[in-house]
Amino acid sequence: MAYNIPERYQDLTPAPQLDKKTLNKMVWLSCFLQASFNYERMQACGWLWGILPGLQKIHTNKEDLKASMAHNLDFLNTHPFLVTFVMGIVLSLEQNKAETSTIRSVRISAAGPLGGIGDALFWLTLVPITAGLTANIAMDGSILGAILFLVIFNVAQFAVRWWLMHWSYGLGTKAVTMLTSNAKEFTRAASILGIFVVGGLIANYGTTSLRIVVGDPAINIQGLLDGILPKLLPLLITLGIYALIKKGWTPVKCILLILVVGIVGCAFGIFAGDSKAMDAEGNTIPGGYTPLVEWYELPAEE
């Protein structure tokens, strides 16, 4: 028999404020939000697991606790790093023994906008910035680069989890109004910052260059392009991929296109490489490698 969730709790006396220890415990448990992810209710099981310590302290009446646990198993899909924002609001409503239908509605309305905000804040901003700071260390062959990336990223996202839990719990339903009224502006600002960071990474790490030389004396085509605008080729590739995506290409198709163009370009000696390739006598091969099809001759190294 299905359990019918009551509209109101039996004990309507507001519960005492939750202590910091309980709030901090729920911050840690929120890290397991997606541990029981499924396509029926998405993050519902992980959500209940994370918020359960607070519900147990709020609802001393067993029937009320059962009702609260039942409606907190409703469908939920939000950003995993910002889920404590929703937890704080819901806990505030549970503490004041609001109607279960009201709590369910607020939970959905608070969880929805966090997807776009979280993606812009973390995947488009924090990840590129952190990667930009640590990539050089990793490229030098040091494992410290990978360790620093993981430490910086996880410390930042956990600090956000902790702050949002305490802040939203203190504000209660006012936090929902603040979120919905400023979500569009915040997402746009974070996205713009992320685009600037990604653009800086393209200019800094975009190493695609031409290997071609023509004429006698030899003219280096890449040198001519650098005279017009350094890193021009990575910029054109980025703009080209952007144009294809705007026309409806999927990211997978774009990746395959780059892969095919890269392989064909290297086979015909179009793109430069720095593979440190050497001939049989141990001399560095000009251009980094010997292409399959040699249709021009590189000048000998002096």
Short mmCIF file of N, CA and C in Angstrom, two decimals, residues 31-126:
data_model
loop_
_atom_site.label_atom_id
_atom_site.label_comp_id
_atom_site.label_asym_id
_atom_site.label_seq_id
_atom_site.Cartn_x
_atom_site.Cartn_y
_atom_site.Cartn_z
N CYS A 31 28.30 15.55 0.13
CA CYS A 31 29.26 15.09 -0.87
C CYS A 31 28.82 13.78 -1.52
N PHE A 32 27.89 13.06 -0.86
CA PHE A 32 27.41 11.78 -1.38
C PHE A 32 26.08 11.92 -2.11
N LEU A 33 25.75 13.14 -2.55
CA LEU A 33 24.46 13.41 -3.17
C LEU A 33 24.18 12.47 -4.34
N GLN A 34 25.18 12.18 -5.14
CA GLN A 34 24.97 11.38 -6.35
C GLN A 34 25.41 9.93 -6.20
N ALA A 35 25.66 9.50 -4.96
CA ALA A 35 26.12 8.13 -4.73
C ALA A 35 25.05 7.11 -5.08
N SER A 36 23.77 7.50 -5.00
CA SER A 36 22.68 6.59 -5.32
C SER A 36 21.82 7.18 -6.43
N PHE A 37 22.49 7.77 -7.41
CA PHE A 37 21.79 8.42 -8.53
C PHE A 37 21.01 7.39 -9.34
N ASN A 38 19.79 7.73 -9.71
CA ASN A 38 19.00 6.85 -10.58
C ASN A 38 18.10 7.71 -11.46
N TYR A 39 17.57 7.10 -12.52
CA TYR A 39 16.80 7.87 -13.50
C TYR A 39 15.32 8.00 -13.15
N GLU A 40 14.91 7.46 -12.01
CA GLU A 40 13.53 7.64 -11.57
C GLU A 40 13.40 8.89 -10.72
N ARG A 41 14.29 9.02 -9.72
CA ARG A 41 14.21 10.18 -8.83
C ARG A 41 15.52 10.95 -8.75
N MET A 42 16.43 10.65 -9.64
CA MET A 42 17.71 11.35 -9.75
C MET A 42 18.49 11.30 -8.43
N GLN A 43 18.60 12.43 -7.72
CA GLN A 43 19.46 12.54 -6.53
C GLN A 43 18.68 12.40 -5.22
N ALA A 44 17.45 11.89 -5.29
CA ALA A 44 16.58 11.89 -4.10
C ALA A 44 17.17 11.12 -2.93
N CYS A 45 17.73 9.93 -3.18
CA CYS A 45 18.28 9.12 -2.09
C CYS A 45 19.46 9.82 -1.42
N GLY A 46 20.36 10.37 -2.23
CA GLY A 46 21.51 11.09 -1.68
C GLY A 46 21.08 12.34 -0.93
N TRP A 47 20.03 12.99 -1.43
CA TRP A 47 19.49 14.18 -0.76
C TRP A 47 18.98 13.83 0.64
N LEU A 48 18.18 12.77 0.74
CA LEU A 48 17.63 12.38 2.04
C LEU A 48 18.76 11.97 2.99
N TRP A 49 19.75 11.23 2.47
CA TRP A 49 20.88 10.82 3.29
C TRP A 49 21.60 12.03 3.86
N GLY A 50 21.76 13.08 3.06
CA GLY A 50 22.48 14.26 3.50
C GLY A 50 21.72 15.08 4.52
N ILE A 51 20.39 15.16 4.35
CA ILE A 51 19.59 16.04 5.21
C ILE A 51 19.03 15.32 6.44
N LEU A 52 19.17 14.01 6.49
CA LEU A 52 18.56 13.20 7.55
C LEU A 52 18.98 13.60 8.97
N PRO A 53 20.26 13.90 9.25
CA PRO A 53 20.60 14.30 10.63
C PRO A 53 19.81 15.50 11.12
N GLY A 54 19.56 16.46 10.23
CA GLY A 54 18.76 17.62 10.62
C GLY A 54 17.31 17.27 10.85
N LEU A 55 16.74 16.42 9.97
CA LEU A 55 15.34 16.02 10.13
C LEU A 55 15.12 15.25 11.43
N GLN A 56 16.08 14.42 11.80
CA GLN A 56 15.95 13.64 13.04
C GLN A 56 15.94 14.53 14.28
N LYS A 57 16.66 15.65 14.22
CA LYS A 57 16.66 16.56 15.37
C LYS A 57 15.42 17.44 15.39
N ILE A 58 14.89 17.75 14.19
CA ILE A 58 13.71 18.63 14.11
C ILE A 58 12.44 17.87 14.47
N HIS A 59 12.29 16.67 13.93
CA HIS A 59 11.04 15.90 14.13
C HIS A 59 11.25 14.82 15.19
N THR A 60 10.88 15.13 16.42
CA THR A 60 10.94 14.13 17.49
C THR A 60 9.74 13.20 17.44
N ASN A 61 8.67 13.64 16.77
CA ASN A 61 7.50 12.78 16.56
C ASN A 61 7.80 11.82 15.41
N LYS A 62 7.68 10.51 15.65
CA LYS A 62 8.07 9.51 14.67
C LYS A 62 7.23 9.58 13.39
N GLU A 63 5.93 9.89 13.55
CA GLU A 63 5.07 9.98 12.37
C GLU A 63 5.46 11.18 11.51
N ASP A 64 5.81 12.28 12.19
CA ASP A 64 6.26 13.46 11.44
C ASP A 64 7.57 13.18 10.72
N LEU A 65 8.47 12.46 11.38
CA LEU A 65 9.75 12.13 10.75
C LEU A 65 9.51 11.25 9.53
N LYS A 66 8.58 10.31 9.66
CA LYS A 66 8.27 9.43 8.53
C LYS A 66 7.71 10.23 7.36
N ALA A 67 6.81 11.16 7.65
CA ALA A 67 6.24 12.00 6.60
C ALA A 67 7.30 12.86 5.94
N SER A 68 8.19 13.41 6.76
CA SER A 68 9.26 14.27 6.23
C SER A 68 10.22 13.48 5.34
N MET A 69 10.59 12.29 5.78
CA MET A 69 11.47 11.45 4.98
C MET A 69 10.81 11.04 3.66
N ALA A 70 9.50 10.82 3.71
CA ALA A 70 8.77 10.40 2.50
C ALA A 70 8.76 11.51 1.45
N HIS A 71 8.42 12.74 1.87
CA HIS A 71 8.34 13.79 0.85
C HIS A 71 9.74 14.27 0.43
N ASN A 72 10.75 14.02 1.27
CA ASN A 72 12.11 14.37 0.87
C ASN A 72 12.74 13.32 -0.06
N LEU A 73 11.97 12.27 -0.36
CA LEU A 73 12.40 11.30 -1.37
C LEU A 73 11.79 11.60 -2.74
N ASP A 74 11.15 12.77 -2.86
CA ASP A 74 10.63 13.19 -4.16
C ASP A 74 11.78 13.41 -5.14
N PHE A 75 11.44 13.46 -6.42
CA PHE A 75 12.41 13.73 -7.48
C PHE A 75 13.20 15.00 -7.17
N LEU A 76 14.52 14.93 -7.34
CA LEU A 76 15.38 16.10 -7.14
C LEU A 76 16.56 16.03 -8.11
N ASN A 77 16.82 17.13 -8.76
CA ASN A 77 17.98 17.22 -9.64
C ASN A 77 18.53 18.63 -9.56
N THR A 78 19.68 18.78 -8.92
CA THR A 78 20.29 20.09 -8.76
C THR A 78 21.79 19.97 -8.90
N HIS A 79 22.50 21.09 -8.81
CA HIS A 79 23.96 21.02 -8.94
C HIS A 79 24.56 20.45 -7.65
N PRO A 80 25.39 19.42 -7.76
CA PRO A 80 25.90 18.74 -6.55
C PRO A 80 26.74 19.62 -5.64
N PHE A 81 27.39 20.66 -6.17
CA PHE A 81 28.23 21.50 -5.33
C PHE A 81 27.43 22.60 -4.63
N LEU A 82 26.20 22.87 -5.10
CA LEU A 82 25.39 23.94 -4.53
C LEU A 82 24.17 23.40 -3.77
N VAL A 83 24.12 22.08 -3.56
CA VAL A 83 22.94 21.47 -2.96
C VAL A 83 22.71 21.96 -1.53
N THR A 84 23.76 22.36 -0.82
CA THR A 84 23.57 22.80 0.57
C THR A 84 22.75 24.09 0.66
N PHE A 85 22.72 24.85 -0.45
CA PHE A 85 21.85 26.03 -0.49
C PHE A 85 20.40 25.61 -0.32
N VAL A 86 20.00 24.57 -1.04
CA VAL A 86 18.63 24.05 -0.95
C VAL A 86 18.40 23.41 0.42
N MET A 87 19.40 22.71 0.92
CA MET A 87 19.28 22.06 2.24
C MET A 87 18.97 23.08 3.33
N GLY A 88 19.69 24.18 3.32
CA GLY A 88 19.50 25.19 4.35
C GLY A 88 18.09 25.75 4.34
N ILE A 89 17.55 26.00 3.14
CA ILE A 89 16.19 26.53 3.03
C ILE A 89 15.16 25.52 3.52
N VAL A 90 15.31 24.27 3.05
CA VAL A 90 14.36 23.23 3.43
C VAL A 90 14.39 22.98 4.95
N LEU A 91 15.57 22.96 5.53
CA LEU A 91 15.70 22.76 6.97
C LEU A 91 15.02 23.88 7.76
N SER A 92 15.12 25.10 7.23
CA SER A 92 14.47 26.23 7.89
C SER A 92 12.95 26.06 7.88
N LEU A 93 12.41 25.58 6.75
CA LEU A 93 10.96 25.35 6.66
C LEU A 93 10.54 24.18 7.54
N GLU A 94 11.36 23.11 7.52
CA GLU A 94 11.04 21.95 8.37
C GLU A 94 11.05 22.35 9.84
N GLN A 95 11.97 23.19 10.21
CA GLN A 95 12.09 23.61 11.60
C GLN A 95 10.84 24.38 12.04
N ASN A 96 10.27 25.16 11.10
CA ASN A 96 9.07 25.94 11.42
C ASN A 96 7.79 25.18 11.14
N LYS A 97 7.92 23.87 10.81
CA LYS A 97 6.79 22.97 10.59
C LYS A 97 5.82 23.50 9.54
N ALA A 98 6.38 23.96 8.42
CA ALA A 98 5.55 24.40 7.30
C ALA A 98 4.82 23.20 6.70
N GLU A 99 3.81 23.46 5.89
CA GLU A 99 3.07 22.38 5.25
C GLU A 99 3.99 21.61 4.32
N THR A 100 3.79 20.30 4.23
CA THR A 100 4.68 19.47 3.40
C THR A 100 4.61 19.88 1.93
N SER A 101 3.43 20.28 1.46
CA SER A 101 3.30 20.71 0.06
C SER A 101 4.12 21.97 -0.20
N THR A 102 4.15 22.87 0.78
CA THR A 102 4.94 24.10 0.65
C THR A 102 6.42 23.77 0.58
N ILE A 103 6.87 22.89 1.46
CA ILE A 103 8.29 22.51 1.49
C ILE A 103 8.69 21.86 0.17
N ARG A 104 7.82 21.01 -0.37
CA ARG A 104 8.12 20.33 -1.63
C ARG A 104 8.23 21.34 -2.77
N SER A 105 7.34 22.31 -2.79
CA SER A 105 7.35 23.33 -3.85
C SER A 105 8.60 24.20 -3.77
N VAL A 106 8.96 24.62 -2.55
CA VAL A 106 10.14 25.46 -2.37
C VAL A 106 11.40 24.69 -2.75
N ARG A 107 11.46 23.40 -2.40
CA ARG A 107 12.63 22.59 -2.72
C ARG A 107 12.86 22.55 -4.24
N ILE A 108 11.80 22.34 -4.99
CA ILE A 108 11.92 22.27 -6.45
C ILE A 108 12.30 23.63 -7.04
N SER A 109 11.65 24.70 -6.55
CA SER A 109 11.92 26.04 -7.09
C SER A 109 13.32 26.52 -6.76
N ALA A 110 13.87 26.07 -5.62
CA ALA A 110 15.24 26.46 -5.26
C ALA A 110 16.27 25.62 -5.99
N ALA A 111 15.96 24.34 -6.21
CA ALA A 111 16.93 23.44 -6.84
C ALA A 111 17.09 23.70 -8.33
N GLY A 112 16.02 24.09 -9.00
CA GLY A 112 16.04 24.25 -10.46
C GLY A 112 17.09 25.19 -11.01
N PRO A 113 17.12 26.46 -10.57
CA PRO A 113 18.07 27.43 -11.16
C PRO A 113 19.54 27.12 -10.86
N LEU A 114 19.82 26.25 -9.89
CA LEU A 114 21.21 26.03 -9.49
C LEU A 114 22.02 25.29 -10.54
N GLY A 115 21.35 24.58 -11.46
CA GLY A 115 22.08 23.86 -12.49
C GLY A 115 22.91 24.81 -13.36
N GLY A 116 22.25 25.83 -13.90
CA GLY A 116 22.95 26.79 -14.76
C GLY A 116 23.98 27.60 -14.00
N ILE A 117 23.63 28.02 -12.77
CA ILE A 117 24.56 28.80 -11.95
C ILE A 117 25.80 27.97 -11.62
N GLY A 118 25.58 26.72 -11.20
CA GLY A 118 26.71 25.86 -10.83
C GLY A 118 27.63 25.56 -12.00
N ASP A 119 27.05 25.29 -13.17
CA ASP A 119 27.87 25.02 -14.36
C ASP A 119 28.74 26.24 -14.70
N ALA A 120 28.12 27.42 -14.66
CA ALA A 120 28.87 28.63 -14.98
C ALA A 120 29.96 28.92 -13.94
N LEU A 121 29.63 28.67 -12.67
CA LEU A 121 30.55 28.99 -11.59
C LEU A 121 31.72 28.00 -11.52
N PHE A 122 31.43 26.72 -11.66
CA PHE A 122 32.47 25.70 -11.47
C PHE A 122 33.10 25.24 -12.78
N TRP A 123 32.28 24.75 -13.73
CA TRP A 123 32.87 24.15 -14.94
C TRP A 123 33.40 25.21 -15.91
N LEU A 124 32.78 26.39 -15.96
CA LEU A 124 33.23 27.42 -16.90
C LEU A 124 34.17 28.44 -16.27
N THR A 125 34.27 28.45 -14.96
CA THR A 125 35.12 29.46 -14.30
C THR A 125 36.20 28.82 -13.43
N LEU A 126 35.78 28.06 -12.41
CA LEU A 126 36.76 27.52 -11.45
C LEU A 126 37.71 26.51 -12.11
#
